[in-house]
PDB file of C-alpha atoms in Angstrom:
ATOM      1  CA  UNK A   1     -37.854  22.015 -29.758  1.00  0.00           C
ATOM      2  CA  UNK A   2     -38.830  23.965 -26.872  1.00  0.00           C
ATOM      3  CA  UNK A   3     -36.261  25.776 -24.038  1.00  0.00           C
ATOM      4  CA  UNK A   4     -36.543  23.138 -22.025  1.00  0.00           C
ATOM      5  CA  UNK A   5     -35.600  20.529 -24.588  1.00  0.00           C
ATOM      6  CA  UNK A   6     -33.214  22.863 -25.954  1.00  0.00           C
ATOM      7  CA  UNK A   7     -31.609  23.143 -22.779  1.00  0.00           C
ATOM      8  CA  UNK A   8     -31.099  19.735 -22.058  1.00  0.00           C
ATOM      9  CA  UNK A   9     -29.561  19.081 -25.673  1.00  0.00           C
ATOM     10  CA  UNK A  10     -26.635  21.711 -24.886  1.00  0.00           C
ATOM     11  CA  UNK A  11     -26.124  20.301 -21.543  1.00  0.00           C
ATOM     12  CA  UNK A  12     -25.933  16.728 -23.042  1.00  0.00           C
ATOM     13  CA  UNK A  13     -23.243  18.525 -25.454  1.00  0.00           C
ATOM     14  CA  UNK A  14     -21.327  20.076 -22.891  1.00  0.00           C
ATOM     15  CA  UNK A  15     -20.915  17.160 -21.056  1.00  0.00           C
ATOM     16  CA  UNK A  16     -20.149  15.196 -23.847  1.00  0.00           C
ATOM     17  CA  UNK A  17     -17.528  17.532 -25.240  1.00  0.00           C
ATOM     18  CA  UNK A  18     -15.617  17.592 -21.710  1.00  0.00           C
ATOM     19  CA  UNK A  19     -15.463  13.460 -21.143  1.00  0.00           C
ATOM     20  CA  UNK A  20     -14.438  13.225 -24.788  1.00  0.00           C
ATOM     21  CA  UNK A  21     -11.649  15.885 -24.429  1.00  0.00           C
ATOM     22  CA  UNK A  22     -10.493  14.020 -21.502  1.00  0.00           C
ATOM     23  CA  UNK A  23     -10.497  10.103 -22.198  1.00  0.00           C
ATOM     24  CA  UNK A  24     -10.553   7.435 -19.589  1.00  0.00           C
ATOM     25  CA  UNK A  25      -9.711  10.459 -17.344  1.00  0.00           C
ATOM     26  CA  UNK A  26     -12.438  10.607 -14.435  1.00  0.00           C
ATOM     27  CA  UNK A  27     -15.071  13.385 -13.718  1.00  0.00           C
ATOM     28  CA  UNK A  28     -16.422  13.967 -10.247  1.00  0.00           C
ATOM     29  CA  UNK A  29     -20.442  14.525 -11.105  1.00  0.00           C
ATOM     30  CA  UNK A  30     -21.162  17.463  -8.979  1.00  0.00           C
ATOM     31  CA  UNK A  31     -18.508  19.991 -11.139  1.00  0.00           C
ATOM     32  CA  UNK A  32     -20.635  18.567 -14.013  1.00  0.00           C
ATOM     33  CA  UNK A  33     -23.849  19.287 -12.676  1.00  0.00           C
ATOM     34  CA  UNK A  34     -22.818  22.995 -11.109  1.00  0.00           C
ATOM     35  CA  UNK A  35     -21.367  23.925 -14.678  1.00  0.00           C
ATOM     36  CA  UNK A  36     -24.482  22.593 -16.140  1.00  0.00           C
ATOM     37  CA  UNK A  37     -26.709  24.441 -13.407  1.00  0.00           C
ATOM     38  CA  UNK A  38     -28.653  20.954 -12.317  1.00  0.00           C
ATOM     39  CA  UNK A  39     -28.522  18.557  -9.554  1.00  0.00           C
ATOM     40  CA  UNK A  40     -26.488  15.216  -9.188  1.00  0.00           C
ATOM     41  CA  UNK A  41     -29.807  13.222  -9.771  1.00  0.00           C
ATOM     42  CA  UNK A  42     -30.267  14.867 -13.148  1.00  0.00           C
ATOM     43  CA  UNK A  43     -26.501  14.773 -14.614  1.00  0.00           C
ATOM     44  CA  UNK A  44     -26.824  10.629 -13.425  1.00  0.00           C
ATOM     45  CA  UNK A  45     -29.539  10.819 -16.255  1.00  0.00           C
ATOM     46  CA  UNK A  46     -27.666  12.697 -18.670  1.00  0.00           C
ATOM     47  CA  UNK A  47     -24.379  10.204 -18.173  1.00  0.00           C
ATOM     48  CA  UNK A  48     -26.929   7.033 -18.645  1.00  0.00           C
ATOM     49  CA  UNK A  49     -28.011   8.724 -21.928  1.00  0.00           C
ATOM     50  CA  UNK A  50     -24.627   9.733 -23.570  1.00  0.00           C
ATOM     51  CA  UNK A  51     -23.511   5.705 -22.474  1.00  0.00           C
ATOM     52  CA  UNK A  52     -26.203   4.515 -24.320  1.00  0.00           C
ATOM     53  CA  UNK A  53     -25.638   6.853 -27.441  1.00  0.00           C
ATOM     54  CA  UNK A  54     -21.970   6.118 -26.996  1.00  0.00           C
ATOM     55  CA  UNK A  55     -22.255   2.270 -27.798  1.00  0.00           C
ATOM     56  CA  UNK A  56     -24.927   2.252 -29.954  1.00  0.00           C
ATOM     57  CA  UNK A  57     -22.430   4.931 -32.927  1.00  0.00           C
ATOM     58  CA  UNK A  58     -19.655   2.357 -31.576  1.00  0.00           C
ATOM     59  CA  UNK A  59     -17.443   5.330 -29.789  1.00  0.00           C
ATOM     60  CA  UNK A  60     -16.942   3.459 -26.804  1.00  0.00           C
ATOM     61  CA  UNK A  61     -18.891   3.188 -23.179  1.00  0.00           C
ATOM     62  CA  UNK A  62     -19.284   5.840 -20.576  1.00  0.00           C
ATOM     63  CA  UNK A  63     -18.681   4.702 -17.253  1.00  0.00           C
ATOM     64  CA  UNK A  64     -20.253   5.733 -13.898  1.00  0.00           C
ATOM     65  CA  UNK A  65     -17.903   4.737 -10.890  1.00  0.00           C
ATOM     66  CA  UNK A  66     -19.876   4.565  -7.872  1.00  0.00           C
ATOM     67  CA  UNK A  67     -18.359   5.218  -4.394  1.00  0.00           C
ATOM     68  CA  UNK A  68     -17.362   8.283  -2.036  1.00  0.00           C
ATOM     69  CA  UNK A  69     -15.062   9.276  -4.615  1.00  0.00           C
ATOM     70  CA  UNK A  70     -16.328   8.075  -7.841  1.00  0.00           C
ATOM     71  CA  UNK A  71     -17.499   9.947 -10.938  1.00  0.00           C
ATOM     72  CA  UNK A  72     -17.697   9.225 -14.969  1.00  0.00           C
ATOM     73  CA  UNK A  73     -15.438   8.907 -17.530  1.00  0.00           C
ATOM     74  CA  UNK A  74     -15.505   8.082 -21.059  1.00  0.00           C
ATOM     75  CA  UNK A  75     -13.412   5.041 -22.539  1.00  0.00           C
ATOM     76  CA  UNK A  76     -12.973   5.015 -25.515  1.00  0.00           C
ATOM     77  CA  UNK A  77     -12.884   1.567 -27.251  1.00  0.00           C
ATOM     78  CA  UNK A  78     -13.035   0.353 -30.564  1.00  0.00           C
ATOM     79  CA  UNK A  79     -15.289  -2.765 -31.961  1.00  0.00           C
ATOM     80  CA  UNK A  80     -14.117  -6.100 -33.968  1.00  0.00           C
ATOM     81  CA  UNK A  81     -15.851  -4.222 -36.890  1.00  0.00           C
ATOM     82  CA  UNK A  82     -14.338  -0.931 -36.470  1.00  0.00           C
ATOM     83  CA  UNK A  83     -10.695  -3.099 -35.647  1.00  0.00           C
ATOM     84  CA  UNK A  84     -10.852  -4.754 -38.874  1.00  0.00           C
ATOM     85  CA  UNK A  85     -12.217  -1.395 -40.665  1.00  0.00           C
ATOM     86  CA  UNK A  86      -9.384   0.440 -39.770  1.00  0.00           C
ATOM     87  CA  UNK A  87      -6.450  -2.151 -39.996  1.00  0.00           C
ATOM     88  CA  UNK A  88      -7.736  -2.874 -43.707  1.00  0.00           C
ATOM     89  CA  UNK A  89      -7.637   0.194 -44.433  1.00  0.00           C
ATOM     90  CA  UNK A  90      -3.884   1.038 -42.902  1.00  0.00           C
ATOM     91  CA  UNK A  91      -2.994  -1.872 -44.412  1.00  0.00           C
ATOM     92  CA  UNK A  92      -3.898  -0.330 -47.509  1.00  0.00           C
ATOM     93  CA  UNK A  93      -2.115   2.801 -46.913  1.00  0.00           C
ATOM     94  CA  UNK A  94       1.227   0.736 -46.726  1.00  0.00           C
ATOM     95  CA  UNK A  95       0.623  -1.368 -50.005  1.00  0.00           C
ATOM     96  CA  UNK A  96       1.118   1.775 -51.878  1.00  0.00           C
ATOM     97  CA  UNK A  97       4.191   1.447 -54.319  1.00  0.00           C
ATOM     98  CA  UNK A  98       5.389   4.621 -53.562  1.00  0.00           C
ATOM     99  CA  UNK A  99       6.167   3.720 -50.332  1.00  0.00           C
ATOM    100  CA  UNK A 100       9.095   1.432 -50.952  1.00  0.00           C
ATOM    101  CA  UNK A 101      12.292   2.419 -50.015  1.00  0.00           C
ATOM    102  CA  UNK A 102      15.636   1.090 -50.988  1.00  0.00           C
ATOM    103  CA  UNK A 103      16.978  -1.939 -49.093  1.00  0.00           C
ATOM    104  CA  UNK A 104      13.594  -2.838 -48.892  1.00  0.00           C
ATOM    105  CA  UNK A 105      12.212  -0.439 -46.133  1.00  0.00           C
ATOM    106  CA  UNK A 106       9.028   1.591 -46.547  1.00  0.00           C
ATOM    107  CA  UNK A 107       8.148   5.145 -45.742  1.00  0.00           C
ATOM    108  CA  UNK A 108       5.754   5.166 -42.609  1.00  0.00           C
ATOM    109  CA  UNK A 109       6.474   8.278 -41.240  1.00  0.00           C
ATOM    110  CA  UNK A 110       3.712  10.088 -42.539  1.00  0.00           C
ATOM    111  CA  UNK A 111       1.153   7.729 -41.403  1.00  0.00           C
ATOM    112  CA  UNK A 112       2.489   6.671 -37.654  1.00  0.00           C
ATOM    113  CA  UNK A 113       2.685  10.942 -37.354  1.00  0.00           C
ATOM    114  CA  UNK A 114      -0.412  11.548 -38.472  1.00  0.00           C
ATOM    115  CA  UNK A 115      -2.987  12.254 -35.816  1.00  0.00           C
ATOM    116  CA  UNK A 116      -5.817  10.812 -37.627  1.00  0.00           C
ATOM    117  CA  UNK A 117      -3.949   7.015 -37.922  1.00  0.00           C
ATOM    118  CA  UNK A 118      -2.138   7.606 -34.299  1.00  0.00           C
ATOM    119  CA  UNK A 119      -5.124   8.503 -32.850  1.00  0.00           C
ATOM    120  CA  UNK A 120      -6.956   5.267 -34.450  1.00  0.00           C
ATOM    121  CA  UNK A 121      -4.863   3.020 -33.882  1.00  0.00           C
ATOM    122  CA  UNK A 122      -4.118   4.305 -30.684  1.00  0.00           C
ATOM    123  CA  UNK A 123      -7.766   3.045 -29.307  1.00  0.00           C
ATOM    124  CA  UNK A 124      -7.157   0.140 -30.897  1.00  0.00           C
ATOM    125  CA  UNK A 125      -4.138  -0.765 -28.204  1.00  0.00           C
ATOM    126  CA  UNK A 126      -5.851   0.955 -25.719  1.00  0.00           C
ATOM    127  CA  UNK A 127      -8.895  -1.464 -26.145  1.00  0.00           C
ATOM    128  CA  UNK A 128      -6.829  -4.688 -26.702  1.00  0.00           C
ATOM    129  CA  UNK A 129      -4.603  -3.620 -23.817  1.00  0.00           C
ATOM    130  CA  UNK A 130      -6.399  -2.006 -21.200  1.00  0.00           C
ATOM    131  CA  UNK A 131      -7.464  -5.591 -19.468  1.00  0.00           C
ATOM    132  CA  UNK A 132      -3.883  -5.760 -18.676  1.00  0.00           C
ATOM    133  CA  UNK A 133      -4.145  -2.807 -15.991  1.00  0.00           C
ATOM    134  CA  UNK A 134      -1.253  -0.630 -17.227  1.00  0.00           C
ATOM    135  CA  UNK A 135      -0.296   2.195 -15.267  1.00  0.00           C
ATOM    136  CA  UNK A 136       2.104   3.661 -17.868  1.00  0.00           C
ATOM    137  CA  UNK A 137       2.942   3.888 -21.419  1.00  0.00           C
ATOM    138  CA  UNK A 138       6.686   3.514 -22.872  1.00  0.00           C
ATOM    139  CA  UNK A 139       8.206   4.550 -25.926  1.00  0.00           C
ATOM    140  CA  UNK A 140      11.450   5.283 -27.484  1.00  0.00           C
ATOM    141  CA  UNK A 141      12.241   8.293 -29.853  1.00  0.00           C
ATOM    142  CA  UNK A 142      11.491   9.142 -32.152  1.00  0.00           C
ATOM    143  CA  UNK A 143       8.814   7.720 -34.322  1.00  0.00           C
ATOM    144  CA  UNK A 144       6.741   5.461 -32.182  1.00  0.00           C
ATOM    145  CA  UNK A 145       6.087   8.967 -29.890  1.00  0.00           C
ATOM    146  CA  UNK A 146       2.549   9.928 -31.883  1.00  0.00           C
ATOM    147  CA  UNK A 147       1.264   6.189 -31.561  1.00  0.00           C
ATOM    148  CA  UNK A 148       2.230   5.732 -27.908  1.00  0.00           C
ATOM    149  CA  UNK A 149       1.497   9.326 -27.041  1.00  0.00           C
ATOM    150  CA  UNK A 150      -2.446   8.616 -28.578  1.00  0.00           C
ATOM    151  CA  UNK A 151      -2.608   5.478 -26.707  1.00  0.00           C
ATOM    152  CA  UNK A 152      -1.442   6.747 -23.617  1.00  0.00           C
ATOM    153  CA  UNK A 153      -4.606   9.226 -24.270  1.00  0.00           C
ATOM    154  CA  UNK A 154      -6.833   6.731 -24.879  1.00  0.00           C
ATOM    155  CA  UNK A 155      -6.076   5.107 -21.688  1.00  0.00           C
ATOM    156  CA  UNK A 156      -5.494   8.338 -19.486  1.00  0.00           C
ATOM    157  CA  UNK A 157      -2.413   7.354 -18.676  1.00  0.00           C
ATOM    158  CA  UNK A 158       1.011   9.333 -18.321  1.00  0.00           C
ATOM    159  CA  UNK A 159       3.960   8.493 -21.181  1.00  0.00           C
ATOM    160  CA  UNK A 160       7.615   7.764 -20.440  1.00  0.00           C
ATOM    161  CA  UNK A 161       9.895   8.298 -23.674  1.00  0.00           C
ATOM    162  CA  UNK A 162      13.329   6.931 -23.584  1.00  0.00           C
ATOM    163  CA  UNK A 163      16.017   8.638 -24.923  1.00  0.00           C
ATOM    164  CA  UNK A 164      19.154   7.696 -26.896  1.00  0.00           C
ATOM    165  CA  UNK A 165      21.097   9.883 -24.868  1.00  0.00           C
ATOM    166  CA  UNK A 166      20.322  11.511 -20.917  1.00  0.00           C
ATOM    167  CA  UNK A 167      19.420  14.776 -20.683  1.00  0.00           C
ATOM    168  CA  UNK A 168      20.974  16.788 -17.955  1.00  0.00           C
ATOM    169  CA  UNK A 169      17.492  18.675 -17.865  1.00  0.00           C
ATOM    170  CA  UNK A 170      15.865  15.604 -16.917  1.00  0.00           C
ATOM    171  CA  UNK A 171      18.342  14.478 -13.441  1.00  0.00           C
ATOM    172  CA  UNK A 172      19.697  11.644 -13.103  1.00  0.00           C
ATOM    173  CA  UNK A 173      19.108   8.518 -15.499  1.00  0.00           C
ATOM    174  CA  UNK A 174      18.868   5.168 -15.763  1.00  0.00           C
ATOM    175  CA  UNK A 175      20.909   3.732 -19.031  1.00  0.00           C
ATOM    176  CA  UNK A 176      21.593   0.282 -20.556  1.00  0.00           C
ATOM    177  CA  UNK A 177      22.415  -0.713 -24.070  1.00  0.00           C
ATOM    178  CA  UNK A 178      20.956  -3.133 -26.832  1.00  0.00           C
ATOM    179  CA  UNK A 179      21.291  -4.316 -30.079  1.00  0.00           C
ATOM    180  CA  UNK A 180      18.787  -3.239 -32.769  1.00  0.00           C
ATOM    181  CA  UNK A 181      18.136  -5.634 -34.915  1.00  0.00           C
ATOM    182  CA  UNK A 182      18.034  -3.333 -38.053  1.00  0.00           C
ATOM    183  CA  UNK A 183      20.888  -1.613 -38.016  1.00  0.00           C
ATOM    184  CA  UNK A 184      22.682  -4.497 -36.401  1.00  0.00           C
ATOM    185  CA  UNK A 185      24.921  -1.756 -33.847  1.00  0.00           C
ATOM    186  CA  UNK A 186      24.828  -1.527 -29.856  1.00  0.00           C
ATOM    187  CA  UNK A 187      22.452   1.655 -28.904  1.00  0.00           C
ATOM    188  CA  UNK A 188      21.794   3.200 -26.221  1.00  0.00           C
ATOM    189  CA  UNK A 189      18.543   4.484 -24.155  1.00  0.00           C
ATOM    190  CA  UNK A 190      17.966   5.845 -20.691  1.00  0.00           C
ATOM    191  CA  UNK A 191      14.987   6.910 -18.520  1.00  0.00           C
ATOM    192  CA  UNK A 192      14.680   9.233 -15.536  1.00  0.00           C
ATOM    193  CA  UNK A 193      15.045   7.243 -12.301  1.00  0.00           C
ATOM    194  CA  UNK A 194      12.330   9.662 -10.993  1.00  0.00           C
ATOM    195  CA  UNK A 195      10.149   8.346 -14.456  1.00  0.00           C
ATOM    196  CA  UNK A 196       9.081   4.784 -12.451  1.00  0.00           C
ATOM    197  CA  UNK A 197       8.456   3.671  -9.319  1.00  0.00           C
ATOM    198  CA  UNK A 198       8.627  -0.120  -7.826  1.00  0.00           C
ATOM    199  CA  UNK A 199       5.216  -2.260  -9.123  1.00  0.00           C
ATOM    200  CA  UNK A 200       4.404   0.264 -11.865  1.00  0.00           C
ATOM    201  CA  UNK A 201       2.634  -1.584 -14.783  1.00  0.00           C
ATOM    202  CA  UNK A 202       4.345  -0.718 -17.843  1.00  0.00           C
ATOM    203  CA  UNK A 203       2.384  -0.966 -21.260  1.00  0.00           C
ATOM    204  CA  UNK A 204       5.642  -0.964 -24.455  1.00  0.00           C
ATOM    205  CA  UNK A 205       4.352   0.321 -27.724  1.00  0.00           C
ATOM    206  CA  UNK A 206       6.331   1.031 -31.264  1.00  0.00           C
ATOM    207  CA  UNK A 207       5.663   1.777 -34.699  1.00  0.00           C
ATOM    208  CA  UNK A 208       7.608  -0.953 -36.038  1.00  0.00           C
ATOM    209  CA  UNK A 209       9.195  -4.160 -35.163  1.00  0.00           C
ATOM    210  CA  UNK A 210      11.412  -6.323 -37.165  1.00  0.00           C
ATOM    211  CA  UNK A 211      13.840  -8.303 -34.946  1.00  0.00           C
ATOM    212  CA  UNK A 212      12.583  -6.917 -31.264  1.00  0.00           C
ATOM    213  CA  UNK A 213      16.014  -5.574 -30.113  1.00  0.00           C
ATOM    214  CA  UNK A 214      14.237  -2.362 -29.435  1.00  0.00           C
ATOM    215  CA  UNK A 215      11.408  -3.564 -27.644  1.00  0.00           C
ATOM    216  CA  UNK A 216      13.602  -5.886 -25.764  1.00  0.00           C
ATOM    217  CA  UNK A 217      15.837  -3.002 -24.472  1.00  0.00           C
ATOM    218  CA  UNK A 218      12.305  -1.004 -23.424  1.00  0.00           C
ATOM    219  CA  UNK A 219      11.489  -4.526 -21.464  1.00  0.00           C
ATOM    220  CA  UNK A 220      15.220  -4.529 -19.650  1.00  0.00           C
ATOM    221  CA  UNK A 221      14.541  -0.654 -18.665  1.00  0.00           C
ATOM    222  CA  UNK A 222      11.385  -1.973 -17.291  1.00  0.00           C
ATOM    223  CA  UNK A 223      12.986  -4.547 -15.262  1.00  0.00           C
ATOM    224  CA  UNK A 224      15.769  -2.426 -14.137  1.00  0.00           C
ATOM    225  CA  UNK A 225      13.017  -0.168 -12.953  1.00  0.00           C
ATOM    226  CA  UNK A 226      11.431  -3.008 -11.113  1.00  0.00           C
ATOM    227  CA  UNK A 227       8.431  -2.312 -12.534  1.00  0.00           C
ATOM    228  CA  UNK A 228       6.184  -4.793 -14.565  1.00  0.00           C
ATOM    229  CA  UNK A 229       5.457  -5.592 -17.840  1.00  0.00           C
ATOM    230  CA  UNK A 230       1.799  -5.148 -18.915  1.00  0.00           C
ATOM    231  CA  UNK A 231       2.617  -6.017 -22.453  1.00  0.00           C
ATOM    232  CA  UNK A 232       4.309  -5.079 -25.770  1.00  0.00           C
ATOM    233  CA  UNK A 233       2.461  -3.467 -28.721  1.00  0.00           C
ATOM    234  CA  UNK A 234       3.642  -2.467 -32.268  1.00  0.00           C
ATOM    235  CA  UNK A 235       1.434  -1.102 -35.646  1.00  0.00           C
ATOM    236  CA  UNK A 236       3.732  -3.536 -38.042  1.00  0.00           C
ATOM    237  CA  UNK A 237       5.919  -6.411 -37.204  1.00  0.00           C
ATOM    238  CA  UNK A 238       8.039  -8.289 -39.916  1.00  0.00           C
ATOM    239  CA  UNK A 239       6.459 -12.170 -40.328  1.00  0.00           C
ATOM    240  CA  UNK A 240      10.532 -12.856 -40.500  1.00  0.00           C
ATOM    241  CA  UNK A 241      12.327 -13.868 -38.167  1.00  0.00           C
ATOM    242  CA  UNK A 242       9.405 -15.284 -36.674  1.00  0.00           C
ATOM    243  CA  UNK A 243      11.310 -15.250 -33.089  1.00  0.00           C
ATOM    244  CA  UNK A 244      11.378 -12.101 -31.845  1.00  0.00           C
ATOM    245  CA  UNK A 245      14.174 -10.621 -29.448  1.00  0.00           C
ATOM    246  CA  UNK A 246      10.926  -8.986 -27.513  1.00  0.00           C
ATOM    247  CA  UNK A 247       9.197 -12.259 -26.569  1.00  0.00           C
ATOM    248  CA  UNK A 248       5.719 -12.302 -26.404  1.00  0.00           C
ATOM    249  CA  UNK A 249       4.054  -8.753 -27.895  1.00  0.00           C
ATOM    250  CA  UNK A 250       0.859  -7.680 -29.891  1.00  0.00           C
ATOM    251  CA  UNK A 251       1.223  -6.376 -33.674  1.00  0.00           C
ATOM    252  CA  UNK A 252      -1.431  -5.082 -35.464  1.00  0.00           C
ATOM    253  CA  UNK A 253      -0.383  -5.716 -38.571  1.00  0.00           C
ATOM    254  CA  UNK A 254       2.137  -8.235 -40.415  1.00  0.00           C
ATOM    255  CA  UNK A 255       4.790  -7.856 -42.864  1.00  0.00           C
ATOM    256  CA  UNK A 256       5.205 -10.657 -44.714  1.00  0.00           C
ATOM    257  CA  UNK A 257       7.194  -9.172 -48.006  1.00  0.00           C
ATOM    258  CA  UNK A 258       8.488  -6.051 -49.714  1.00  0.00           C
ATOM    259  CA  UNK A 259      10.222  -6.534 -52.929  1.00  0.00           C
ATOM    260  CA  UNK A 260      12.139  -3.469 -53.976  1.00  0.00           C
ATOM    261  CA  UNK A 261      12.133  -4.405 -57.529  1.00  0.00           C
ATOM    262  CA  UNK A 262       8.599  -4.800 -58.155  1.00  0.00           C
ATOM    263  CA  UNK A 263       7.653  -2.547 -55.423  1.00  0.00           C
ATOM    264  CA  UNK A 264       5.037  -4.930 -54.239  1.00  0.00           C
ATOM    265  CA  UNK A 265       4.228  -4.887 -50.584  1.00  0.00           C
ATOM    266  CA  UNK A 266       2.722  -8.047 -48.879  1.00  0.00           C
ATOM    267  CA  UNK A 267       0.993  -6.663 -45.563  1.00  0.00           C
ATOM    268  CA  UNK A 268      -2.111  -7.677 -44.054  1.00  0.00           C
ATOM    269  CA  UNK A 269      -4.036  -7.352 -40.538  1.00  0.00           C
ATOM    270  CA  UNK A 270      -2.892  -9.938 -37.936  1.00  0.00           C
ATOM    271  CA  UNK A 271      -5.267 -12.706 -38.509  1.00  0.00           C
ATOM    272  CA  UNK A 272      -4.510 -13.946 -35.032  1.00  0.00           C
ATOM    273  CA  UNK A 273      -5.039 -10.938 -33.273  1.00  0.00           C
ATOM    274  CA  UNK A 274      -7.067 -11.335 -29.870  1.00  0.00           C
ATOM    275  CA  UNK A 275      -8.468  -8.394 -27.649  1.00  0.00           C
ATOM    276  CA  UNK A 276      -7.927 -10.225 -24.201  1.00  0.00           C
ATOM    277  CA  UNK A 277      -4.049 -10.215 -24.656  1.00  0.00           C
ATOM    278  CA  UNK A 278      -0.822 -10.412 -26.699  1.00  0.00           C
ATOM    279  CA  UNK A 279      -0.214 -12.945 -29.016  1.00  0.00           C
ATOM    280  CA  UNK A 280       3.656 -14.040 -31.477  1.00  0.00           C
ATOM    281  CA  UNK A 281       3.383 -12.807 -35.101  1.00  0.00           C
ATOM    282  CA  UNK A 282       1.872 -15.923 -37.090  1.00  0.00           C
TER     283      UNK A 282
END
């Protein structure tokens, strides 16, 4: 390889390293070029490259946005393959006997905090839901924070967390109350009025979902916001009751059994998962 090859591949690098460290967040092209010492003409090579290389390993697109004040960004997205790859092997994760808990429950913290499994599934909302045109991503403590926090990275966008109780730190907040439908007892959450504005596009993800009183507290705070709903998204949603509290929402994967006394787990990817929008729990 000669300097001027060499060259070109640690540019390529450079560049790649900074979209990648930034997802779906955009970069104006003439910072790129001056860091890499070349002209516009030449980094609008370099970005048509790393696109190509990006779909062909299956990490996603990178985009040029043209216009005044457009740029390049890298989304990251994930493909059927990779989907059904990684929710097989999650899937797999859970099906462990060790896992089972008594009453029935199972251990996920370990997985929905890990930043490997966050992170992946993470794209995986951020590709199914990104057609929807969210502007924000909502979650409630505690749990759910690593998977919404990843997919609010994937998309570039900002994350709200409601809390059980205000926080003085925070100002003034927003509050209502709900039923979970696992414990079976009125909770509360609240927001920061300053968290939403009017018309903001609000994308609800969780860990887990059983009979949607959560999510369908997050989707009141929404409307009390007067903001919109650009959909609902847990990992793992209980096949029973088939009627969620939440409404419509997207899980990845379904729960159909766990049987403490055999310690057998029945969880598979949803079958009737579809990337254009969300869909009930078969």
């Amino acid at each position: 390889m000669n300097r001027t090859e060499a060259g070109r591949a640690e540019r390529l690098a450079a560049t790649a390293m900074r979209l990648v460290s930034a997802p779906s967040v955009q970069h104006n092209l003439d910072p790129l070029g001056d860091a890499a010492g070349v002209a516009r003409s030449t980094m609008s090579e370099d970005v048509r490259l790393l696109d190509r290389l990006a779909r062909q390993l299956d990490l996603g697109r990178v985009e040029t946005i043209s216009g005044k004040g457009g740029g390049v960004r890298y989304i990251p997205t994930a493909s059927p393959d990779a989907i059904a790859a990684t929710l097989s092997a999650f899937a797999a994760q859970l099906r462990d006997p060790a896992r089972v808990l008594p009453g029935g429950f199972l251990y996920l913290t370990d997985l929905v905090c890990s930043p490997d499994w966050s992170s992946r599934l993470g794209v995986i909302f951020a590709t199914a839901m990104r057609p929807a045109r969210p502007t924000h991503v909502l979650t409630v403590e505690t749990r759910g924070i690593p998977l919404a926090l990843m997919t609010a990275r994937a998309l570039g966008l900002p994350l709200l967390i409601a809390r059980r109780d205000a926080r003085v730190a925070e100002g003034p907040a927003l509050s209502i109350t709900y039923l979970s439908a696992t414990t079976g007892r009125v909770q509360n959450m609240s927001l920061p009025r300053r968290s939403l504005r009017s018309g903001a596009r609000v994308l609800v993800i969780d860990d887990f979902m059983r009979g949607g009183g959560t999510a369908k507290g997050l989707i009141d705070l929404v409307t009390e916001f007067e903001a919109d709903l650009a959909g609902v998204g847990v990992a793992i949603a209980t096949a029973h009751p088939a009627e969620k509290k939440a409404g419509r929402f997207l899980p990845l994967l379904v729960m159909h059994r766990v049987d403490e006394g055999s310690r057998w787990v029945e969880v598979e990817p949803n079958a009737g998962l579809a990337w254009s929008g969300m869909h009930r729990t078969p």
